[in-house]
Tab-separated table of C-alpha atoms in Angstrom:
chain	number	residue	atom	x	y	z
A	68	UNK	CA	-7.744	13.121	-51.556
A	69	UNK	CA	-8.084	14.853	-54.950
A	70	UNK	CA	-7.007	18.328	-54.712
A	71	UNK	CA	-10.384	20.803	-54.243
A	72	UNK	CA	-12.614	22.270	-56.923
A	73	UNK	CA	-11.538	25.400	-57.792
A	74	UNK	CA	-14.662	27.039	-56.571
A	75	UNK	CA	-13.895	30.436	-55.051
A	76	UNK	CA	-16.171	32.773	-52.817
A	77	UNK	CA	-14.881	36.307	-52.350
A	78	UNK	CA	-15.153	36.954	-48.561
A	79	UNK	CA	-14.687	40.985	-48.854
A	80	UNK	CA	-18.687	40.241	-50.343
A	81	UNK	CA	-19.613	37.644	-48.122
A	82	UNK	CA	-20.571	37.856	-44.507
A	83	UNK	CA	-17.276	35.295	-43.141
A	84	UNK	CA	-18.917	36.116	-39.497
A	85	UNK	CA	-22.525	35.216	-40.481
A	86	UNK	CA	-21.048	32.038	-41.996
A	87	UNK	CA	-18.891	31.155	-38.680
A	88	UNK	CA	-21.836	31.514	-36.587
A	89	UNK	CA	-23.968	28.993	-38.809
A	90	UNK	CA	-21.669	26.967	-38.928
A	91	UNK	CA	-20.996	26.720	-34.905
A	92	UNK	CA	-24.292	26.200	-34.949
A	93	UNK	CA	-24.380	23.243	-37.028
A	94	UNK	CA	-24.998	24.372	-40.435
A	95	UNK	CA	-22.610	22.453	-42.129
A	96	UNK	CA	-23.538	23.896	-45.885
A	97	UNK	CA	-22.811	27.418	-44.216
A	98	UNK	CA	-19.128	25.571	-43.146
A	99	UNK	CA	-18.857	23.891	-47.033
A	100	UNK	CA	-18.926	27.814	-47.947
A	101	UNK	CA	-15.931	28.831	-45.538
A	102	UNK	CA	-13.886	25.713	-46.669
A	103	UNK	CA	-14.375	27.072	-50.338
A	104	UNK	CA	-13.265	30.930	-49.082
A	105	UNK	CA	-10.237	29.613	-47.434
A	106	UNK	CA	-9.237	26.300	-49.398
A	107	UNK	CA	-6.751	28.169	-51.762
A	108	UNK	CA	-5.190	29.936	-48.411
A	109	UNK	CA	-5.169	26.902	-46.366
A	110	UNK	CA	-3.674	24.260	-49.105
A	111	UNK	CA	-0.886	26.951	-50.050
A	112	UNK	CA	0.527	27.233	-47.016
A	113	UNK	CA	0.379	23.204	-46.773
A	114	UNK	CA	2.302	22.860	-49.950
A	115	UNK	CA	4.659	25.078	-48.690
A	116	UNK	CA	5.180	23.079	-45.471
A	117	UNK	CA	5.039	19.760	-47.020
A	118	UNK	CA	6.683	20.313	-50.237
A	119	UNK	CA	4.445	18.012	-52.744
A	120	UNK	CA	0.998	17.960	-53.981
A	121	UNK	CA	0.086	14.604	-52.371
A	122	UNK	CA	1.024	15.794	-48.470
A	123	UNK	CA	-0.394	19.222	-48.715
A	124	UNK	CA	-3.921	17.906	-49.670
A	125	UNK	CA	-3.984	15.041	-46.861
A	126	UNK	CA	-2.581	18.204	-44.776
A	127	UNK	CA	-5.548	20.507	-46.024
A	128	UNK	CA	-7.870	17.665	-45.640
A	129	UNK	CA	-6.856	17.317	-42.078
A	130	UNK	CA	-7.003	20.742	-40.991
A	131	UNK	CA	-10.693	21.511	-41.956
A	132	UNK	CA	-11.775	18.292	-39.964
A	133	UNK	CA	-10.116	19.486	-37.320
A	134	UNK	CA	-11.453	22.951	-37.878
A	135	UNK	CA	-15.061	21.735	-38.299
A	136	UNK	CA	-14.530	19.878	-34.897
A	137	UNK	CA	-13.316	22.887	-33.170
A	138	UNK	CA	-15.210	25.321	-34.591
A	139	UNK	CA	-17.371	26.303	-31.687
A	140	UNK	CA	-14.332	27.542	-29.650
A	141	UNK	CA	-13.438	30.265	-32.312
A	142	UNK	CA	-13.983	33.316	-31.046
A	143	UNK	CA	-15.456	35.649	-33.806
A	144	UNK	CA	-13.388	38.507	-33.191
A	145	UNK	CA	-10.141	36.643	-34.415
A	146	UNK	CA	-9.088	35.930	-37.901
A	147	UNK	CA	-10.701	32.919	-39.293
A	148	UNK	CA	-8.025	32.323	-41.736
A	149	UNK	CA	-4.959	32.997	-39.333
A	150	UNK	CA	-6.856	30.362	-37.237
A	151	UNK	CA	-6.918	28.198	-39.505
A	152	UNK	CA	-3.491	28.695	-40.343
A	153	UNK	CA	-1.887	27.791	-36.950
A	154	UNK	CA	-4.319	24.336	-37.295
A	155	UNK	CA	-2.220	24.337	-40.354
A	156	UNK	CA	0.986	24.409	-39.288
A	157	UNK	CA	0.271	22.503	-35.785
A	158	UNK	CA	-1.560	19.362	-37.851
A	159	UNK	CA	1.836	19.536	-40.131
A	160	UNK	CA	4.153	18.991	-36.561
A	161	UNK	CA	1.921	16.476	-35.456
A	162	UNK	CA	1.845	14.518	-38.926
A	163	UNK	CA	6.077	14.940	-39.081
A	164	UNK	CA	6.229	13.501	-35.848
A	165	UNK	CA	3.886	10.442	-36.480
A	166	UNK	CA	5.453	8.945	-40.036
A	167	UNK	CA	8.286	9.866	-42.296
A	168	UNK	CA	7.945	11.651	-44.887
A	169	UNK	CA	9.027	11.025	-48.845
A	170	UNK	CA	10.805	13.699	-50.368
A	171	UNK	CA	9.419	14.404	-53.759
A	172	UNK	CA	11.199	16.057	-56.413
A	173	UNK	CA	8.378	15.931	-59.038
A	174	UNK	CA	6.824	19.017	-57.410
A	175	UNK	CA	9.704	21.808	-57.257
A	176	UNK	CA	9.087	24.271	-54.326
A	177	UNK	CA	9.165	28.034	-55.548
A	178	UNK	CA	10.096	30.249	-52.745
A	179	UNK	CA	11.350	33.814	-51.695
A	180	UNK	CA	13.885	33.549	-48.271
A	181	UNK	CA	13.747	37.129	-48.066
A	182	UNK	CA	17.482	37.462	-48.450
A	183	UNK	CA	17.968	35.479	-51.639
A	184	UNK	CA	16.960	36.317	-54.802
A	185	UNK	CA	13.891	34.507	-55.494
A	186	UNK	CA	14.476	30.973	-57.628
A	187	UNK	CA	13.154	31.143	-61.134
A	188	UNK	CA	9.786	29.665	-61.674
A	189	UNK	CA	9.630	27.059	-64.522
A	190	UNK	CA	11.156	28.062	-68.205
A	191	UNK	CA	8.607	29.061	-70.673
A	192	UNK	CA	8.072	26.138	-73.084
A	193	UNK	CA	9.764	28.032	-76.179
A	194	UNK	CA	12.749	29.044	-74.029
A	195	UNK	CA	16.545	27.384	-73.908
A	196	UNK	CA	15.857	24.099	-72.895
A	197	UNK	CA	19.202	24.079	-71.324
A	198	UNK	CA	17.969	27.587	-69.519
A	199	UNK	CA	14.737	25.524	-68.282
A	200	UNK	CA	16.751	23.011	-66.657
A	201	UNK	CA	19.298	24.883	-64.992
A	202	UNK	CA	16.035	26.618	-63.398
A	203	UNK	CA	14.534	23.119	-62.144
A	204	UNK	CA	18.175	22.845	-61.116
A	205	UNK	CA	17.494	25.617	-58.854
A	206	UNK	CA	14.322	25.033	-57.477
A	207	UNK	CA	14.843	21.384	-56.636
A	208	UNK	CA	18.293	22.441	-54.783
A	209	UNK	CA	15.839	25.382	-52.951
A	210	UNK	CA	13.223	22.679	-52.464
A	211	UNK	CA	15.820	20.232	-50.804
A	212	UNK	CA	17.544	23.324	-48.434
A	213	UNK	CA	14.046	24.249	-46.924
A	214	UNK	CA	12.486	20.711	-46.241
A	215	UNK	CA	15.974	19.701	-44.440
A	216	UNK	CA	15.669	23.022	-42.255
A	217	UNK	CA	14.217	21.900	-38.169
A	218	UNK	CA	10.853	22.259	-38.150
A	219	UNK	CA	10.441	25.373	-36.181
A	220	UNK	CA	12.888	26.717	-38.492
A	221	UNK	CA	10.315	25.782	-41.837
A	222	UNK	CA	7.420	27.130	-40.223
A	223	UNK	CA	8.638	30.309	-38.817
A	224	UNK	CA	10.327	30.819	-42.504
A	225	UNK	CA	7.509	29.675	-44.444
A	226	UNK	CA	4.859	31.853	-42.588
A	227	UNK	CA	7.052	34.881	-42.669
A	228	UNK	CA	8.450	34.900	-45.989
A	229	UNK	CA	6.080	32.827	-48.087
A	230	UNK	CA	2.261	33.770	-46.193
A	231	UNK	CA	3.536	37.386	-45.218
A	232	UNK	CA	2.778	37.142	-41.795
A	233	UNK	CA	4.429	39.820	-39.103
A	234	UNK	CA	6.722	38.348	-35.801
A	235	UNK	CA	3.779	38.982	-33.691
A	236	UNK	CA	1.318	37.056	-35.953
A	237	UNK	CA	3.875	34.392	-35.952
A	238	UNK	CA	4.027	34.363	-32.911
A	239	UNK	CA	0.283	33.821	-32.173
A	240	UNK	CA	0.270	30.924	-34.596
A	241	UNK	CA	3.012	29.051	-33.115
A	242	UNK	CA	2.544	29.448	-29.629
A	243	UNK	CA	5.778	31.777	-29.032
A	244	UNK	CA	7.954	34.651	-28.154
A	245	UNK	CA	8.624	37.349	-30.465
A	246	UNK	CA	11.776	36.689	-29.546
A	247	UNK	CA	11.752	33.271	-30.049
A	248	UNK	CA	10.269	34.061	-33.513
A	249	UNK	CA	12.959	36.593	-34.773
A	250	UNK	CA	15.736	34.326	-33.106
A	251	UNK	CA	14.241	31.055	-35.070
A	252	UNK	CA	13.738	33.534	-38.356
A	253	UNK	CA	17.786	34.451	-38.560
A	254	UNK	CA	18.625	30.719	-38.480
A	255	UNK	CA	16.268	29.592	-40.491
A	256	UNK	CA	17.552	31.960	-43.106
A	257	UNK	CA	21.223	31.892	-42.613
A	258	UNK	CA	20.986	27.989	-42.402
A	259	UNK	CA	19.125	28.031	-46.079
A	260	UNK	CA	21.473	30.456	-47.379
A	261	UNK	CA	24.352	28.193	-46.214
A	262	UNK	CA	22.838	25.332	-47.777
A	263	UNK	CA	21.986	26.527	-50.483
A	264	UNK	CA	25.959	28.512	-51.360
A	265	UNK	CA	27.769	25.215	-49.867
A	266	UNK	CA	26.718	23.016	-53.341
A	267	UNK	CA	26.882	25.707	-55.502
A	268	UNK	CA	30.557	26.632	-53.491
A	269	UNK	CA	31.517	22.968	-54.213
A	270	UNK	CA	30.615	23.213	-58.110
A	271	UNK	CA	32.946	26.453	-58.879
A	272	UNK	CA	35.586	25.047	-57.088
A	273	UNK	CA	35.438	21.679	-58.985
């Protein structure tokens, strides 16, 4: 699947509701527009989970079947794209548990943990080369701590720190406690921190 058109549809101007209702009716141009309003939000969050280019559009791909074929149980006062979102992340457990999955290191994750500083996004052509790589340094090690977190712990982290979600809304997405949620969140961030500090421990050391 070749990643979407970059076709964009502003849904503070657009009726999302009058759209949903089409579309659960069987107007599957009015469903083409909702799948252009929420491609960007939907295949972000699938990068995020899947860590490469190549997973996160079979990922997005996946969850708007799944959300065309299910569309007539969405109730119209939720959020479409939170909806969509836990499709998201369920589709991405389901997928995990059915192959494995290739690491790829072409496509360097960039992340926030919340507690870390935030890795450096790719070095501007004309900078220090040696600069640039120490910064794809960075982001594959970041990359390489979040995809070998538990699943639960990914998701909860991802959705939290990357899609700005609060515990409840997490919570709603993955089927949880708000306690489970904050409980998985600590973990999940101490475990990347650790991960993350153990190599870079190991180098000043040696």
């Amino acid at each position: 699947m070749s990643k979407p058109e970059k076709l964009r549809l502003d849904p503070d101007r657009i009726d999302v509701r009058l759209l949903i209702r089409q579309a659960q009716a069987g107007d599957k141009k009015a469903f083409e527009e909702l799948v252009i309003i929420y491609q960007d939000k939907v295949y972000t969050l699938s990068y995020y989970l899947t860590g490469n280019h190549s997973d996160a559009q079979d990922l997005a791909q996946e969850v708007f079947l799944k959300a065309y074929s299910s569309l007539r149980s969405f109730r119209l006062e939720a959020d479409l794209g939170t909806w969509l979102h836990r499709i998201t992340v369920n589709t991405w457990s389901n997928m995990r548990r059915g192959r494995n999955q290739v690491l790829s290191l072409d496509d360097p994750l960039q992340t926030e943990d919340g507690e870390m500083e935030r890795p450096l996004a790719d070095g501007d052509p004309t900078s220090d080369p040696a600069v640039a790589l120490e910064e794809k340094e960075v982001q594959v090690m970041v990359q390489h701590a979040i995809r070998s977190l538990p699943e639960e712990y990914r998701a909860v982290l991802v959705l939290r720190e990357m899609e700005g979600y609060t515990y409840e809304e997490i919570a709603g997405i993955m089927g949880c406690s708000l306690g489970t949620v904050k409980s998985r969140l600590n973990r999940a961030r101490r475990a990347l921190k650790e991960k993350i500090l153990r190599p870079v421990d190991h180098c000043q050391r040696g």
